[in-house]
Amino acid sequence: MLNQLDETDIRILQLLQENARLTGQEIGLKLNKTTTPINNRIRSLQERGYIKKYVAVLDHEKLELDFMTFTHVQLKDHSQHSLSHFESEIIKLPEVLECYHLTGDFDFILKVTVKDRKEYHDFLMNRLFAIIAIGKVETKLVMKAAKTETALPIGKQ
């Protein structure tokens, strides 16, 4: 799919990843292009699914949501139904920022953010364990984030 993008499309995506509030006019100035073609390209990138949504990246510490974990989950039952049911339910929980289905010893890894250890315990006991029979949970507490990036490395090869 990347080969369907030209250099201008890639530069637009790079600029929007850095600052999604840039206007078509501001992007046009940076790329030496006029506003209308830039706006048309952005609309096309959205319609083709390259741009999923625009978001604000919040400071979790200022919002007192700085108890972050990577929670490894192994289900007791590995049937397709159980795996699908767990996935469909876990993604509804607002504490779960990311959920990945894995190979190996664990079935899923969850990135979970809550206020403190007490909230995390409540999350485990009343939310996670209520979904389906869990075989094993292993929690890794984030001590420090060395890098958190949302921008994909497109056009940097």
Tab-separated table of C-alpha atoms in Angstrom:
chain	number	residue	atom	x	y	z
A	1	MET	CA	0.000	0.000	0.000
A	2	LEU	CA	2.894	2.364	0.680
A	3	ASN	CA	3.818	2.210	-3.010
A	4	GLN	CA	0.415	3.846	-3.728
A	5	LEU	CA	1.647	6.984	-1.946
A	6	ASP	CA	3.824	9.526	-3.638
A	7	GLU	CA	6.399	11.729	-1.893
A	8	THR	CA	3.846	14.507	-1.284
A	9	ASP	CA	1.395	12.084	0.378
A	10	ILE	CA	4.188	10.761	2.594
A	11	ARG	CA	5.282	14.277	3.586
A	12	ILE	CA	1.664	15.218	4.406
A	13	LEU	CA	1.363	12.148	6.634
A	14	GLN	CA	4.672	12.915	8.331
A	15	LEU	CA	3.617	16.502	9.024
A	16	LEU	CA	0.202	15.474	10.346
A	17	GLN	CA	1.818	12.898	12.638
A	18	GLU	CA	3.957	15.675	14.116
A	19	ASN	CA	1.029	18.089	14.444
A	20	ALA	CA	-2.483	17.053	13.439
A	21	ARG	CA	-3.720	20.627	13.910
A	22	LEU	CA	-1.836	21.891	10.851
A	23	THR	CA	-4.181	23.386	8.292
A	24	GLY	CA	-4.062	22.592	4.600
A	25	GLN	CA	-2.639	26.056	4.062
A	26	GLU	CA	0.169	25.510	6.603
A	27	ILE	CA	1.042	22.141	5.071
A	28	GLY	CA	0.971	23.704	1.611
A	29	LEU	CA	3.446	26.375	2.706
A	30	LYS	CA	5.826	23.742	4.093
A	31	LEU	CA	5.599	21.702	0.869
A	32	ASN	CA	5.498	24.637	-1.564
A	33	LYS	CA	2.026	23.616	-2.787
A	34	THR	CA	-1.311	25.382	-2.878
A	35	THR	CA	-4.034	24.734	-0.291
A	36	THR	CA	-6.719	23.087	-2.475
A	37	PRO	CA	-4.569	20.182	-3.734
A	38	ILE	CA	-3.284	19.599	-0.178
A	39	ASN	CA	-6.833	19.498	1.203
A	40	ASN	CA	-7.848	17.115	-1.600
A	41	ARG	CA	-4.920	14.834	-0.796
A	42	ILE	CA	-5.750	14.855	2.934
A	43	ARG	CA	-9.379	13.989	2.155
A	44	SER	CA	-8.204	11.170	-0.129
A	45	LEU	CA	-5.821	9.840	2.544
A	46	GLN	CA	-8.717	9.793	5.004
A	47	GLU	CA	-11.094	8.083	2.580
A	48	ARG	CA	-8.504	5.422	1.721
A	49	GLY	CA	-7.929	4.721	5.416
A	50	TYR	CA	-4.352	5.979	5.765
A	51	ILE	CA	-5.562	8.506	8.352
A	52	LYS	CA	-7.756	6.744	10.915
A	53	LYS	CA	-8.483	9.662	13.254
A	54	TYR	CA	-7.111	12.809	14.826
A	55	VAL	CA	-6.370	12.820	18.560
A	56	ALA	CA	-4.779	14.862	21.327
A	57	VAL	CA	-1.967	13.115	23.189
A	58	LEU	CA	-2.555	13.762	26.882
A	59	ASP	CA	-0.098	13.850	29.780
A	60	HIS	CA	-1.055	10.843	31.903
A	61	GLU	CA	0.952	12.098	34.891
A	62	LYS	CA	-0.872	15.432	35.028
A	63	LEU	CA	-4.136	13.511	34.847
A	64	GLU	CA	-2.952	11.314	37.744
A	65	LEU	CA	-3.106	8.168	35.622
A	66	ASP	CA	0.564	7.295	36.009
A	67	PHE	CA	0.295	3.716	37.280
A	68	MET	CA	1.021	1.988	33.993
A	69	THR	CA	1.426	-1.726	33.455
A	70	PHE	CA	1.927	-4.251	30.741
A	71	THR	CA	-0.331	-7.099	31.771
A	72	HIS	CA	0.265	-10.513	30.214
A	73	VAL	CA	-2.855	-12.669	30.143
A	74	GLN	CA	-3.144	-16.395	29.526
A	75	LEU	CA	-6.664	-17.755	29.161
A	76	LYS	CA	-7.673	-21.166	30.513
A	77	ASP	CA	-9.539	-22.022	27.325
A	78	HIS	CA	-7.852	-21.360	23.984
A	79	SER	CA	-10.839	-21.978	21.742
A	80	GLN	CA	-11.591	-19.466	19.023
A	81	HIS	CA	-14.787	-18.512	20.859
A	82	SER	CA	-12.944	-17.795	24.141
A	83	LEU	CA	-10.192	-15.801	22.487
A	84	SER	CA	-12.697	-13.734	20.482
A	85	HIS	CA	-14.930	-13.199	23.506
A	86	PHE	CA	-12.017	-12.014	25.660
A	87	GLU	CA	-10.790	-9.661	22.954
A	88	SER	CA	-14.217	-8.161	22.280
A	89	GLU	CA	-14.788	-7.521	26.003
A	90	ILE	CA	-11.314	-6.304	27.018
A	91	ILE	CA	-11.250	-3.579	24.365
A	92	LYS	CA	-14.359	-2.030	25.947
A	93	LEU	CA	-12.488	-1.230	29.168
A	94	PRO	CA	-11.180	2.351	29.226
A	95	GLU	CA	-8.178	1.416	31.392
A	96	VAL	CA	-6.895	-0.779	28.570
A	97	LEU	CA	-5.024	1.507	26.188
A	98	GLU	CA	-3.687	-1.250	23.958
A	99	CYS	CA	-4.410	-4.956	23.506
A	100	TYR	CA	-2.367	-7.379	21.429
A	101	HIS	CA	-3.010	-11.070	20.722
A	102	LEU	CA	0.335	-12.863	20.986
A	103	THR	CA	2.152	-16.069	20.207
A	104	GLY	CA	4.064	-17.788	23.008
A	105	ASP	CA	3.249	-18.428	26.657
A	106	PHE	CA	0.645	-15.673	26.969
A	107	ASP	CA	-2.364	-15.049	24.800
A	108	PHE	CA	-2.594	-11.267	25.206
A	109	ILE	CA	-0.598	-8.312	26.409
A	110	LEU	CA	-2.497	-5.285	27.666
A	111	LYS	CA	-1.220	-1.789	28.260
A	112	VAL	CA	-3.208	-0.643	31.281
A	113	THR	CA	-3.204	2.799	32.904
A	114	VAL	CA	-4.892	3.632	36.189
A	115	LYS	CA	-4.409	6.027	39.103
A	116	ASP	CA	-2.672	3.744	41.584
A	117	ARG	CA	-2.068	0.207	42.837
A	118	LYS	CA	-5.509	0.050	44.486
A	119	GLU	CA	-7.244	0.918	41.188
A	120	TYR	CA	-5.156	-1.678	39.390
A	121	HIS	CA	-6.169	-4.320	41.927
A	122	ASP	CA	-9.802	-3.343	41.410
A	123	PHE	CA	-9.298	-3.534	37.635
A	124	LEU	CA	-7.913	-7.064	37.927
A	125	MET	CA	-10.441	-8.420	40.411
A	126	ASN	CA	-13.634	-6.797	39.158
A	127	ARG	CA	-13.064	-6.202	35.483
A	128	LEU	CA	-10.408	-8.443	33.982
A	129	PHE	CA	-11.244	-11.620	35.925
A	130	ALA	CA	-14.973	-11.068	35.322
A	131	ILE	CA	-14.620	-11.469	31.546
A	132	ILE	CA	-13.648	-15.136	31.252
A	133	ALA	CA	-11.658	-17.799	33.094
A	134	ILE	CA	-8.064	-16.615	33.270
A	135	GLY	CA	-5.265	-19.171	33.528
A	136	LYS	CA	-2.423	-16.839	34.418
A	137	VAL	CA	-1.708	-13.125	34.713
A	138	GLU	CA	1.718	-11.560	34.889
A	139	THR	CA	2.038	-7.823	35.466
A	140	LYS	CA	5.019	-5.705	34.515
A	141	LEU	CA	4.971	-2.291	36.174
A	142	VAL	CA	6.364	0.560	34.104
A	143	MET	CA	9.054	2.298	36.138
A	144	LYS	CA	9.926	4.910	33.512
A	145	ALA	CA	8.998	5.509	29.892
A	146	ALA	CA	12.195	6.026	27.913
A	147	LYS	CA	10.275	6.586	24.666
A	148	THR	CA	6.627	6.951	23.814
A	149	GLU	CA	5.992	7.675	20.171
A	150	THR	CA	2.836	7.639	18.122
A	151	ALA	CA	4.334	8.552	14.750
A	152	LEU	CA	4.992	5.679	12.347
A	153	PRO	CA	8.401	5.753	10.593
A	154	ILE	CA	7.047	6.203	7.055
A	155	GLY	CA	9.335	7.476	4.336
A	156	LYS	CA	12.422	7.155	6.543
A	157	GLN	CA	13.988	4.131	4.866
